[in-house]
PDB file of C-alpha atoms in Angstrom:
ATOM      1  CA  UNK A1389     -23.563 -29.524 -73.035  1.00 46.00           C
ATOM      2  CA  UNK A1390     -20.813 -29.073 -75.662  1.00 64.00           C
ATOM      3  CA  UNK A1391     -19.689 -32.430 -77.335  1.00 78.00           C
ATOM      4  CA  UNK A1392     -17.954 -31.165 -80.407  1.00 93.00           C
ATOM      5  CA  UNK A1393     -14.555 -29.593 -80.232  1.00 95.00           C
ATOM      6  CA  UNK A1394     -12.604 -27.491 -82.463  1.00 96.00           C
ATOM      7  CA  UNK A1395     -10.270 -30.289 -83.517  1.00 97.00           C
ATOM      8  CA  UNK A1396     -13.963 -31.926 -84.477  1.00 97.00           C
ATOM      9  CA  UNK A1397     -15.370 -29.240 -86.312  1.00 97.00           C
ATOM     10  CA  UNK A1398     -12.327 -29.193 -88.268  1.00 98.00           C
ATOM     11  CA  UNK A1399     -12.522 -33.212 -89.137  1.00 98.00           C
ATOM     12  CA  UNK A1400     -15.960 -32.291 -90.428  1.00 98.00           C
ATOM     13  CA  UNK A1401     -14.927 -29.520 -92.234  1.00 98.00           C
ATOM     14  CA  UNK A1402     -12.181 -31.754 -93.998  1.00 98.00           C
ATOM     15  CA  UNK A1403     -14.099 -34.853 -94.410  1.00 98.00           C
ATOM     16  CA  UNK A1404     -17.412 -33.988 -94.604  1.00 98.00           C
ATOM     17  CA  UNK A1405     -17.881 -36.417 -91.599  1.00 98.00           C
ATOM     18  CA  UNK A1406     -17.486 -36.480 -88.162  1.00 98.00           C
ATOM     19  CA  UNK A1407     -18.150 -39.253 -85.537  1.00 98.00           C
ATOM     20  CA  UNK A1408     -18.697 -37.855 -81.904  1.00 98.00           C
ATOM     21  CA  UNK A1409     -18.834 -40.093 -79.144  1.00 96.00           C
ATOM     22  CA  UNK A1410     -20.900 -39.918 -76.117  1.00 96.00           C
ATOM     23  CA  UNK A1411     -24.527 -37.927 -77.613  1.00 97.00           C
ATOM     24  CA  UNK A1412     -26.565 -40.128 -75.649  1.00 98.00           C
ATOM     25  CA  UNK A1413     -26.579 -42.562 -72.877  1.00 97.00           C
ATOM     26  CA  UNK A1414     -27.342 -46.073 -73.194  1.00 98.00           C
ATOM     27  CA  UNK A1415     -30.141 -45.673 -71.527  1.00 98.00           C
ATOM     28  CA  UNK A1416     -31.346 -43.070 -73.251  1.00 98.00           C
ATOM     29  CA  UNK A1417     -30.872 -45.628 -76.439  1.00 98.00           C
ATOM     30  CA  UNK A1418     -32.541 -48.353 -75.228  1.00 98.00           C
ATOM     31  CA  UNK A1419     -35.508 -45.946 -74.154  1.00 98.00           C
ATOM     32  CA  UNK A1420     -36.129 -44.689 -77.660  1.00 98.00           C
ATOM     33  CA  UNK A1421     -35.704 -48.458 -78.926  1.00 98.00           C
ATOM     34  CA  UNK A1422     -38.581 -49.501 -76.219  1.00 98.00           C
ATOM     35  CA  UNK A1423     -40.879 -46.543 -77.698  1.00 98.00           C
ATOM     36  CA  UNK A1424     -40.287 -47.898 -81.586  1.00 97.00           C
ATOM     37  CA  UNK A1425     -41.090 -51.266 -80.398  1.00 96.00           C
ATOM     38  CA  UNK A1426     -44.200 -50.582 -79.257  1.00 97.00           C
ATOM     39  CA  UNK A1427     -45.182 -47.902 -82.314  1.00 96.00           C
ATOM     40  CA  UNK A1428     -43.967 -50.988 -84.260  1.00 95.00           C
ATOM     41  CA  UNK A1429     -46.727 -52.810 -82.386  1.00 94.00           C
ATOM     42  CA  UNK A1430     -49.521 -50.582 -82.829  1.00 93.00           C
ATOM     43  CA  UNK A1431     -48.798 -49.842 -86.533  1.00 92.00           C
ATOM     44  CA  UNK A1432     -51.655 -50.692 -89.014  1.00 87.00           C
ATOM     45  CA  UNK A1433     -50.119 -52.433 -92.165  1.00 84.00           C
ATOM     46  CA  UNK A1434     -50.509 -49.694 -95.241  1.00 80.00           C
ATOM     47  CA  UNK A1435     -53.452 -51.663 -97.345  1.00 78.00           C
ATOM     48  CA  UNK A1436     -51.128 -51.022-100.718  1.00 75.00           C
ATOM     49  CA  UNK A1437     -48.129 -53.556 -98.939  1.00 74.00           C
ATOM     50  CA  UNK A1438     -50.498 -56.369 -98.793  1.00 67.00           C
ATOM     51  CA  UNK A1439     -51.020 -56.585-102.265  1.00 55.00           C
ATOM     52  CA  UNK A1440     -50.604 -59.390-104.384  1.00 52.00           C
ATOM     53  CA  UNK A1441     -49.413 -59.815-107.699  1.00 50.00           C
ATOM     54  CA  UNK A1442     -51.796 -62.204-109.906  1.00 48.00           C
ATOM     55  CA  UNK A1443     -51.744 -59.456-112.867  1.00 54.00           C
ATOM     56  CA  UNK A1444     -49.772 -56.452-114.359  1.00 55.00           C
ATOM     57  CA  UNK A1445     -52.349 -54.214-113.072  1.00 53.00           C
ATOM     58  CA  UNK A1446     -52.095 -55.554-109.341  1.00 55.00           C
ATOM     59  CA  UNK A1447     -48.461 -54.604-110.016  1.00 62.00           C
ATOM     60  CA  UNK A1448     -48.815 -50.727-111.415  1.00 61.00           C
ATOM     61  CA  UNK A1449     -51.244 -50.496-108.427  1.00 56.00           C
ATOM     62  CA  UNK A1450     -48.509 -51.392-105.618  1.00 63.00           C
ATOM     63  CA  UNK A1451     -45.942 -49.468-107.505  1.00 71.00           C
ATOM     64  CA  UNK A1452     -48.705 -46.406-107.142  1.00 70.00           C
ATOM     65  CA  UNK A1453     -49.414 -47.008-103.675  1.00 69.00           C
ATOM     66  CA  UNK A1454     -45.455 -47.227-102.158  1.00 83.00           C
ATOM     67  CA  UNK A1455     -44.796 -44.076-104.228  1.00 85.00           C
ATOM     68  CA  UNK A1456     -47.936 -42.340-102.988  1.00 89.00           C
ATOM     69  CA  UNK A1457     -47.031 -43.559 -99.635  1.00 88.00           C
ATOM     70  CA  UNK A1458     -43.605 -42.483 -99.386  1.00 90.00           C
ATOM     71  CA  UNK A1459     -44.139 -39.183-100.892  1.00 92.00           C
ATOM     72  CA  UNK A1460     -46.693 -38.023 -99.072  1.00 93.00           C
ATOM     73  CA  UNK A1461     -44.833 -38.919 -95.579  1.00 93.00           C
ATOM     74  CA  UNK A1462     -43.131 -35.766 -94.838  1.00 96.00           C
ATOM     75  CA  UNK A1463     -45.266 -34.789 -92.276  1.00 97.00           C
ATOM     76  CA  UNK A1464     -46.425 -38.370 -91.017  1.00 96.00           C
ATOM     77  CA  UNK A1465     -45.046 -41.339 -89.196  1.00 95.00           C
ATOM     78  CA  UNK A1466     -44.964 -44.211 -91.889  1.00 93.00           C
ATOM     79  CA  UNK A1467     -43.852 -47.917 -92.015  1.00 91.00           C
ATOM     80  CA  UNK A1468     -41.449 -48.940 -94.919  1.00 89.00           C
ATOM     81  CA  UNK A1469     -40.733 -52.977 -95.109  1.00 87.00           C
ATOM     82  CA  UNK A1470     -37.965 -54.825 -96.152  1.00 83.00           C
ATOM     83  CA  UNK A1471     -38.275 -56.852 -99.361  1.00 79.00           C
ATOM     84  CA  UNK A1472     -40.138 -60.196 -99.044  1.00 76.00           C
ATOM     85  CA  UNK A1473     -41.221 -59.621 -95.781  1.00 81.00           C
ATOM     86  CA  UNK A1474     -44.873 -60.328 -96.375  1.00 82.00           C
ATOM     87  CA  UNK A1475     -46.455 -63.747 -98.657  1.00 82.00           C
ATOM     88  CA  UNK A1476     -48.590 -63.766-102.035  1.00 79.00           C
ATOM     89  CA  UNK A1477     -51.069 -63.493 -99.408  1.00 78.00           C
ATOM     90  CA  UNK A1478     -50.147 -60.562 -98.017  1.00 80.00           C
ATOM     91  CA  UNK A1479     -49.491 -62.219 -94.821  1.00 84.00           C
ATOM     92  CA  UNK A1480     -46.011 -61.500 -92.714  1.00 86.00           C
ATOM     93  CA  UNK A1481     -43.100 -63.974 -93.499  1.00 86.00           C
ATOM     94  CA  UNK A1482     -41.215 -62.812 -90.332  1.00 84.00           C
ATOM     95  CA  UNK A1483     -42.587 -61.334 -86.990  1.00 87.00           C
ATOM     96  CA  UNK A1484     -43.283 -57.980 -87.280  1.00 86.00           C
ATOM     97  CA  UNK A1485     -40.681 -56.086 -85.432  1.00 87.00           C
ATOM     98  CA  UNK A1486     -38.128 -57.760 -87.982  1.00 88.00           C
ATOM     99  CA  UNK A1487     -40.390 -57.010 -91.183  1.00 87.00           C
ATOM    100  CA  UNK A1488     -39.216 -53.060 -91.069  1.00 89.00           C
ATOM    101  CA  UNK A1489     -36.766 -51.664 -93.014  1.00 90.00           C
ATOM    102  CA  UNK A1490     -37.230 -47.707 -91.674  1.00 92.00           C
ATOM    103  CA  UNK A1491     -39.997 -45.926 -89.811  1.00 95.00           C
ATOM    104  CA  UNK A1492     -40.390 -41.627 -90.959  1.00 94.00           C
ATOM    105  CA  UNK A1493     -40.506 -39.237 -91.740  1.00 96.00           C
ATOM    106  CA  UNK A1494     -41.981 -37.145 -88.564  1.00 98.00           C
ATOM    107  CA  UNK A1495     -40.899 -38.999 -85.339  1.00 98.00           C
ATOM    108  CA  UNK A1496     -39.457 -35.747 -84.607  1.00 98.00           C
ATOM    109  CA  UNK A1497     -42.649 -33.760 -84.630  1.00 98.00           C
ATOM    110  CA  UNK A1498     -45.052 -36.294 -83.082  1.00 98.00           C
ATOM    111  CA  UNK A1499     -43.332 -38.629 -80.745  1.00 98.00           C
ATOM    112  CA  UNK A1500     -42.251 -36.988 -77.419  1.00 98.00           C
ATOM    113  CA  UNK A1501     -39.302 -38.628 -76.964  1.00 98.00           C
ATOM    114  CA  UNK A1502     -37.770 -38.545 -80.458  1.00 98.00           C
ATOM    115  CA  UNK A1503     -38.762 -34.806 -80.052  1.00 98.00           C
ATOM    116  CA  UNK A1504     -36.996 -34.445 -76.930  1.00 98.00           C
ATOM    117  CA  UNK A1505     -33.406 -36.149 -78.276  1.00 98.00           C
ATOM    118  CA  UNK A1506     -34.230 -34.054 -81.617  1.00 98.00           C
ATOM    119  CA  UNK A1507     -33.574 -30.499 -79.841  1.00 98.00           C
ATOM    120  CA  UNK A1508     -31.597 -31.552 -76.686  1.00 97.00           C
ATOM    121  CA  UNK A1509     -29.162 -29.084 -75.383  1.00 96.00           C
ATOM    122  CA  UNK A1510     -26.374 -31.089 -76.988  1.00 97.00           C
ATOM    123  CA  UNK A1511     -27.861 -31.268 -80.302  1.00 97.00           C
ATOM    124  CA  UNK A1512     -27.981 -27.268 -80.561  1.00 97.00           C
ATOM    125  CA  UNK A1513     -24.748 -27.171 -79.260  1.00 96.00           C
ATOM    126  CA  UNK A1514     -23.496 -28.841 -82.554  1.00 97.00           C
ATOM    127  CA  UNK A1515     -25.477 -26.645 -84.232  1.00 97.00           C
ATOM    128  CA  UNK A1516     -24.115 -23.709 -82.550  1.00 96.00           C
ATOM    129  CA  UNK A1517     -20.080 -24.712 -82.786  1.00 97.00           C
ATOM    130  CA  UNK A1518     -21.076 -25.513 -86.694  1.00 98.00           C
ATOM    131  CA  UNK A1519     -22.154 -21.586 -86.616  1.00 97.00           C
ATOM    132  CA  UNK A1520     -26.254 -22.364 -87.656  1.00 98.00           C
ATOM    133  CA  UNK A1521     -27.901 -19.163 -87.376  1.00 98.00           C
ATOM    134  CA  UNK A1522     -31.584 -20.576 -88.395  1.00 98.00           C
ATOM    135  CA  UNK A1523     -30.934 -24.557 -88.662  1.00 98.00           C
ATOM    136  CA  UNK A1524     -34.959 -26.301 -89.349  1.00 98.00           C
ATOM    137  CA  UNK A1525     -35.501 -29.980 -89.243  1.00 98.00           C
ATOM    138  CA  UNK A1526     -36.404 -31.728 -92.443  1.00 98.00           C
ATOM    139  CA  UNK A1527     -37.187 -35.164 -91.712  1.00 98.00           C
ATOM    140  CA  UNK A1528     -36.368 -38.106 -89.281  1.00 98.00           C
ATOM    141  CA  UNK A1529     -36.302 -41.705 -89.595  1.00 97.00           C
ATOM    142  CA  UNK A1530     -35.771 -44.646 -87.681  1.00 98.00           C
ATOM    143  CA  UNK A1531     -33.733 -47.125 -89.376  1.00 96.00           C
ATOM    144  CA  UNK A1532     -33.489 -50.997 -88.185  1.00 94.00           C
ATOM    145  CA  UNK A1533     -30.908 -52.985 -90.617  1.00 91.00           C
ATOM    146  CA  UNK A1534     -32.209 -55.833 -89.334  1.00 88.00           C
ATOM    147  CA  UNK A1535     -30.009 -59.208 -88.806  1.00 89.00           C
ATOM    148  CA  UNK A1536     -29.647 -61.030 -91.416  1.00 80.00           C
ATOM    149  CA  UNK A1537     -31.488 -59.142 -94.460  1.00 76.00           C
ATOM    150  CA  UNK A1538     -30.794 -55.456 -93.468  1.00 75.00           C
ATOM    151  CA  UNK A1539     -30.073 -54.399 -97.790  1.00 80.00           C
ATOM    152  CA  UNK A1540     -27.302 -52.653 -98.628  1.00 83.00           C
ATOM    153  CA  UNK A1541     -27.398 -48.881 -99.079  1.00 89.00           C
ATOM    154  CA  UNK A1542     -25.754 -47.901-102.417  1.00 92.00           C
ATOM    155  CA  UNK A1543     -23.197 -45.168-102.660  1.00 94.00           C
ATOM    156  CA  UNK A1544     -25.168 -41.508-102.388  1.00 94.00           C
ATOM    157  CA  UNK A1545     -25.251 -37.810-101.753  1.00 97.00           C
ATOM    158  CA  UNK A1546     -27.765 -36.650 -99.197  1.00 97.00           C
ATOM    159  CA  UNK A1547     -27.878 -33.330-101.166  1.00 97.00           C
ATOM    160  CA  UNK A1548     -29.100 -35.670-104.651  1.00 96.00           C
ATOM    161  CA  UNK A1549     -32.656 -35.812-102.501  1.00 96.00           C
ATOM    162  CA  UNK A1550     -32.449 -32.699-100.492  1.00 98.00           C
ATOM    163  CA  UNK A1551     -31.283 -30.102-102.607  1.00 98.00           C
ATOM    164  CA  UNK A1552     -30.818 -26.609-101.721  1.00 98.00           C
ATOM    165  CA  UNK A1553     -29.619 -23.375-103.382  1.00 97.00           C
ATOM    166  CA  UNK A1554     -26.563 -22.758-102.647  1.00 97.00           C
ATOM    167  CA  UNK A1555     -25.205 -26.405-101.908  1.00 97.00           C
ATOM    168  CA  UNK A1556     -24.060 -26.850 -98.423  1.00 96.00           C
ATOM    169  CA  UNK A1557     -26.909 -26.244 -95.982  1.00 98.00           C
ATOM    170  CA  UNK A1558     -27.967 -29.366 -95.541  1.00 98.00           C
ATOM    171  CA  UNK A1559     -26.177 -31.585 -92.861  1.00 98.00           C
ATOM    172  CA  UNK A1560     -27.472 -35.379 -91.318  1.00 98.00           C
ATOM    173  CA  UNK A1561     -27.159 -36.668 -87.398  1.00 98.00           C
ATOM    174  CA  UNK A1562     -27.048 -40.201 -87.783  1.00 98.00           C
ATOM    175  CA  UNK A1563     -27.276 -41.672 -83.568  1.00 98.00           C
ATOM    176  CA  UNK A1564     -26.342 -44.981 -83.315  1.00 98.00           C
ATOM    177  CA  UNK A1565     -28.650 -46.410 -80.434  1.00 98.00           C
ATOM    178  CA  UNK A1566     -26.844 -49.551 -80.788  1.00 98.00           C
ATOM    179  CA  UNK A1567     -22.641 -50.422 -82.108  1.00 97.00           C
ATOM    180  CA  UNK A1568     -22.478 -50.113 -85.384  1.00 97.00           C
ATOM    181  CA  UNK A1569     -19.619 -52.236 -86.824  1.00 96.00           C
ATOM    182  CA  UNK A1570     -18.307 -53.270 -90.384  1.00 95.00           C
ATOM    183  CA  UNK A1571     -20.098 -56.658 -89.455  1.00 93.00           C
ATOM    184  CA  UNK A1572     -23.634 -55.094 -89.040  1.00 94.00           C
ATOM    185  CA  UNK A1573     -23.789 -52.614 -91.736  1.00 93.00           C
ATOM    186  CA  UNK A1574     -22.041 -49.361 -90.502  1.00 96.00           C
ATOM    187  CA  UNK A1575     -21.274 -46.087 -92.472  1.00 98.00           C
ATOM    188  CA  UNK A1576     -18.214 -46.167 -95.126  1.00 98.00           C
ATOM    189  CA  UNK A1577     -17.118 -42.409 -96.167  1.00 98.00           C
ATOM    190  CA  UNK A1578     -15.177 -41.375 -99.401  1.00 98.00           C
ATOM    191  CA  UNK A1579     -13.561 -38.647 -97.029  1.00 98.00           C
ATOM    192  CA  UNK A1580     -13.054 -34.839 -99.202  1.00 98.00           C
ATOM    193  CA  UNK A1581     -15.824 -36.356-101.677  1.00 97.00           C
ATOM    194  CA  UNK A1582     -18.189 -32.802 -99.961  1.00 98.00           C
ATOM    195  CA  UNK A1583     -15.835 -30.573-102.498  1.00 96.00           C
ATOM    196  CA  UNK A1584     -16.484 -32.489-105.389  1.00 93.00           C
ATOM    197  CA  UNK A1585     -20.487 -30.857-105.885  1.00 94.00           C
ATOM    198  CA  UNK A1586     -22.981 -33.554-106.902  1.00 96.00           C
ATOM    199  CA  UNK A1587     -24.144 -35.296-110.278  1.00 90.00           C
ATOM    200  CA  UNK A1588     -27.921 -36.391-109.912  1.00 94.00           C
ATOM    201  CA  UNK A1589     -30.800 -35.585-107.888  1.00 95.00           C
ATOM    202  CA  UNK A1590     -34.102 -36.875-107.415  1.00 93.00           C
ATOM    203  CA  UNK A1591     -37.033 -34.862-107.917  1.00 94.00           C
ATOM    204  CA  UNK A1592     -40.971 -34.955-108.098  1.00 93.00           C
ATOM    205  CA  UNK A1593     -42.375 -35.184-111.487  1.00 92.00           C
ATOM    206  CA  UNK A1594     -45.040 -33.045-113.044  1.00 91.00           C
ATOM    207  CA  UNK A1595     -48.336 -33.366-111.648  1.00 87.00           C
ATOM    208  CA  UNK A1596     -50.913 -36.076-113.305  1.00 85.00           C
ATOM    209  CA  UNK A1597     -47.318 -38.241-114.212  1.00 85.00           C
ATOM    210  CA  UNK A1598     -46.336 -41.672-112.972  1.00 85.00           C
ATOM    211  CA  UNK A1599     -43.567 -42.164-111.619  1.00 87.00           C
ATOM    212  CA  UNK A1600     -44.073 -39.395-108.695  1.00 90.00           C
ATOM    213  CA  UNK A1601     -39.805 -39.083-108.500  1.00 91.00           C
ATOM    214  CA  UNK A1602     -37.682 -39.219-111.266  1.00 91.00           C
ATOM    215  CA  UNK A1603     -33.871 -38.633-111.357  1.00 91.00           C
ATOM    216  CA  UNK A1604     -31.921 -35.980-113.744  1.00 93.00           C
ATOM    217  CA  UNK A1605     -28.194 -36.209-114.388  1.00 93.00           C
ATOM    218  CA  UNK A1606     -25.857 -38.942-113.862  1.00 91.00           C
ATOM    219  CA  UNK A1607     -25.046 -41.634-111.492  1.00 87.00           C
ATOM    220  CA  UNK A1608     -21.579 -42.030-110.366  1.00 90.00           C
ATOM    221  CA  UNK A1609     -19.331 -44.812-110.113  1.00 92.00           C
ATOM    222  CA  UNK A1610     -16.816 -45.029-107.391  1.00 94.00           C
ATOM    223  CA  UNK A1611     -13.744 -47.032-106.329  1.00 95.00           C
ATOM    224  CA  UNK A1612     -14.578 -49.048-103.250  1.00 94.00           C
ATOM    225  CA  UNK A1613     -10.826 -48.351-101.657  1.00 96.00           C
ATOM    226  CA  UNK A1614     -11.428 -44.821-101.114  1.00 97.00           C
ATOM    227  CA  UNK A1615     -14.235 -46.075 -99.048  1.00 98.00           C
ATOM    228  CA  UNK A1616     -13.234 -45.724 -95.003  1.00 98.00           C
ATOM    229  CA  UNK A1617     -15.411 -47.511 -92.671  1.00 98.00           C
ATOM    230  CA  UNK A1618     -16.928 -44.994 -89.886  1.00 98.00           C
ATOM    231  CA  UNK A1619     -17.897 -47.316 -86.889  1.00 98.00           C
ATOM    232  CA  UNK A1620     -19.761 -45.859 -83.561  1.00 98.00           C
ATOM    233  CA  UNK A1621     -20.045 -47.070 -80.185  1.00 98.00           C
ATOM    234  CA  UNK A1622     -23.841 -47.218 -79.215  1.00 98.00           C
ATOM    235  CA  UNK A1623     -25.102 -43.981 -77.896  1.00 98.00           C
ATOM    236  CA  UNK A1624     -22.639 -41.881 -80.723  1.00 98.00           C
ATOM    237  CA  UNK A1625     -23.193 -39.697 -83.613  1.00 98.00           C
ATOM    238  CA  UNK A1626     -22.259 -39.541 -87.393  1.00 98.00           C
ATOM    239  CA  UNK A1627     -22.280 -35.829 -88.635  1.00 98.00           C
ATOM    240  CA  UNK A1628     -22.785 -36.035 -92.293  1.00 98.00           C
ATOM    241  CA  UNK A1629     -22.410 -33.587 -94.684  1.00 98.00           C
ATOM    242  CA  UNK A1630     -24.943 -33.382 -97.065  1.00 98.00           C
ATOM    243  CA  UNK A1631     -22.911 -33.258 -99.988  1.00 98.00           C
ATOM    244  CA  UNK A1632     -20.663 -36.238 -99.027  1.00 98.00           C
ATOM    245  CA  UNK A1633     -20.846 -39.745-100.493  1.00 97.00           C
ATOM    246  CA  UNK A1634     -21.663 -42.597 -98.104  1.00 97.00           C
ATOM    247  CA  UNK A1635     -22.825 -46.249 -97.936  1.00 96.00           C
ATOM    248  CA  UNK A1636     -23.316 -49.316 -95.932  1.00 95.00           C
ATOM    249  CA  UNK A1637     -23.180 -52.207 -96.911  1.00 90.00           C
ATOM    250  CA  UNK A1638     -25.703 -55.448 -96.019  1.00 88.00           C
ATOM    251  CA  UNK A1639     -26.229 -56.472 -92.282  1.00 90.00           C
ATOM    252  CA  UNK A1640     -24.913 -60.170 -92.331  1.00 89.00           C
ATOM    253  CA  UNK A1641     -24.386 -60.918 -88.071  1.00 92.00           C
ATOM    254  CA  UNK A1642     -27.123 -61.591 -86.352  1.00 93.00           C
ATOM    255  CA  UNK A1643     -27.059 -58.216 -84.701  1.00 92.00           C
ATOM    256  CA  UNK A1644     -29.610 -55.631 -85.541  1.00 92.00           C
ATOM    257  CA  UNK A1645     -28.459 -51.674 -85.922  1.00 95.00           C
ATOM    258  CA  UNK A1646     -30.753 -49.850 -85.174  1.00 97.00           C
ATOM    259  CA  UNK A1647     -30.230 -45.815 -85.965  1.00 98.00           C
ATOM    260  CA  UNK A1648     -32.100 -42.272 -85.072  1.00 98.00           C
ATOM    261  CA  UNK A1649     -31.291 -39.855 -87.923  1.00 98.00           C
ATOM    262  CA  UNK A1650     -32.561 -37.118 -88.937  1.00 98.00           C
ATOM    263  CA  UNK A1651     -31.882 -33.942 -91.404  1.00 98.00           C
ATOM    264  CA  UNK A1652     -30.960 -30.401 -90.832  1.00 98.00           C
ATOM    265  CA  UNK A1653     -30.926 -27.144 -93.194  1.00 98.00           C
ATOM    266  CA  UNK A1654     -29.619 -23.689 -92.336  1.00 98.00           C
ATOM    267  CA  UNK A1655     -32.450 -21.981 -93.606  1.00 98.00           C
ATOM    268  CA  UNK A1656     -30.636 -18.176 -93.286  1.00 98.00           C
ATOM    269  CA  UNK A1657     -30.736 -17.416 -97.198  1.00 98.00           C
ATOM    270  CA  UNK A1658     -30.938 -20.670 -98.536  1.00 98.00           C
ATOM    271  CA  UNK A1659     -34.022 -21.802-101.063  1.00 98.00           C
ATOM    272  CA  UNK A1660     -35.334 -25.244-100.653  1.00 98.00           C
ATOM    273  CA  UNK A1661     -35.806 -27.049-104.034  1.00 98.00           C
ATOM    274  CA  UNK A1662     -39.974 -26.988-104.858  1.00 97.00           C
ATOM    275  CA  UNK A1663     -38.814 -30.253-106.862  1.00 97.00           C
ATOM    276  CA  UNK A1664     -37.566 -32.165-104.030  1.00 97.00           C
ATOM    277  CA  UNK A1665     -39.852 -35.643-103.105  1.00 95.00           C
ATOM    278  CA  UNK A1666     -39.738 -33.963 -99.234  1.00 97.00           C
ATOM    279  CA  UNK A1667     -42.231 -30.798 -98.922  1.00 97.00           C
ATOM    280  CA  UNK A1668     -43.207 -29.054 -96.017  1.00 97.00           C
ATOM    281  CA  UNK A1669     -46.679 -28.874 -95.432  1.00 97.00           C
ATOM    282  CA  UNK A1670     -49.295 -26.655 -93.198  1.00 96.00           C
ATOM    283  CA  UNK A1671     -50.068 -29.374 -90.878  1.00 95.00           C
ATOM    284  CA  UNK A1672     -45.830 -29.236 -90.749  1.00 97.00           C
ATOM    285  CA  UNK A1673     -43.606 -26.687 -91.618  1.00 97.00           C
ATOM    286  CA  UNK A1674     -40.025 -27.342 -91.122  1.00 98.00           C
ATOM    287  CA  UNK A1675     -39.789 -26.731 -87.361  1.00 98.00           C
ATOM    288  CA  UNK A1676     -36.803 -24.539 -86.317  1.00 98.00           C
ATOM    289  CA  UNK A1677     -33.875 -26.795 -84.406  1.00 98.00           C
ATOM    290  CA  UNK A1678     -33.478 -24.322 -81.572  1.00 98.00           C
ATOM    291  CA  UNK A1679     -35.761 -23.505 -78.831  1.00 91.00           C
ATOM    292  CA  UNK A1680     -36.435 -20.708 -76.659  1.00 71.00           C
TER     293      UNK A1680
END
């Protein structure tokens, strides 16, 4: 069940990225787009998105609510919207499988079949050939871009919200369960950019204070050419190093790309930040990636 070779391992290394061909089949894809469509389906609408704005305090209060909301998630399955996709009423402006801009942070806890792809055979392999001795899963997420009005991500370090002492333990599987091209909002890599440490991170405020998150440090500019595009054939993965700076840019076609990713740490003498947004709780503790 090996998919990554040496030559791989050493592109990662390098990089800070890798993309890996073959992780799932389409099937497989298409199966775990099926069961988001109908959690999509199901899904109450968080009370805090329908809110309107007729005064300043209507606004403080839906500020409070999507940071409550999002914080809290860790250990939940939760629905985050793209901009403008519900009225002054609080009514949906598109149907509601195009409304969604990411659904996470648990999928790989609760849902069976996100569990299943999660800690498949192949996934610990990668693990394994990376040499992670006690590799725990931090989050998951999946991501639509959807046609048309999927946003642009903005140059960032994984590591700036999931910070560990040392640096270096942290590393993202991004599955493409559909192409990803430069038309529909793929990955771009500065390649090396893992060596260079990073300048910001995000981190929870002190108790009783609003805003929940805040960030410390500076944010970095960067020059677009060093940017390489990382495209993957549906049913491929994106190894990401958590230290290395990536974007995508706005989903203009009229295809969607929709993405499984999720987060590992090598938790063999590492220290997860207390000040990072993403806590694990007792209802979840950060579940170990390899199984017995």
């Amino acid at each position: 069940m090996d998919c990554m070779t040496d030559r791989d391992v050493q592109k990662y290394m390098e990089d800070g990225y890798v993309v890996l061909d073959g992780l799932l089949t389409s099937q497989e894809c298409d199966e775990l787009r099926q069961r988001m469509a109908e959690i999509v389906d199901r899904m109450d609408v968080p009370e805090h998105c329908r809110i309107t704005f007729s005064t300043y305090h209507d606004e403080q209060l839906k500020k409070q609510g999507n940071a409550d909301y999002f914080i809290t998630s860790g250990d939940k399955i939760r629905f985050f919207f793209e901009k403008g996709a519900f009225d002054e009423k609080g009514e949906f402006m598109v149907p509601k499988r195009r409304s969604l801009n990411k659904v996470g942070h648990a999928l790989h806890a609760y849902e069976p079949l996100y569990k299943k792809v999660t800690h498949s055979p192949k996934i610990q392999g990668i693990a394994k050939k990376l040499g992670l001795v006690s590799p725990v899963i931090l989050q998951s997420m999946f991501i639509f871009k959807q046609p048309g009005i999927g946003g642009e991500v903005m140059p960032h370090q994984d590591a700036t919200f999931l910070y560990t002492e040392p640096l270096g333990r942290v590393m993202g599987l991004w599955i493409a369960l559909e192409d990803a091209t430069v038309n529909n909002g793929c990955l771009w890599f500065i390649p090396g950019s893992h060596n260079s440490g990073i300048s910001r991170r995000m981190v929870r405020t002190p108790k009783g204070t609003f805003p929940l998150t805040d960030f410390t440090g500076r944010e970095q500019t960067y020059d677009d050419e060093k940017f390489v595009a990382a495209p993957v054939k549906k049913g491929g993965v994106v190894l990401i190093h958590g230290e290395v700076v990536h974007r995508s840019a706005e989903n203009t076609s009229e295809d969607s790309r929709h993405v499984y990713t999720f987060h590992l740490m090598e938790s063999q003498d590492t220290c997860w930040s207390p000040d990072n947004w993403l806590q694990p709780t007792e209802e979840l503790p950060f579940p170990s990636l390899y199984t017995k």
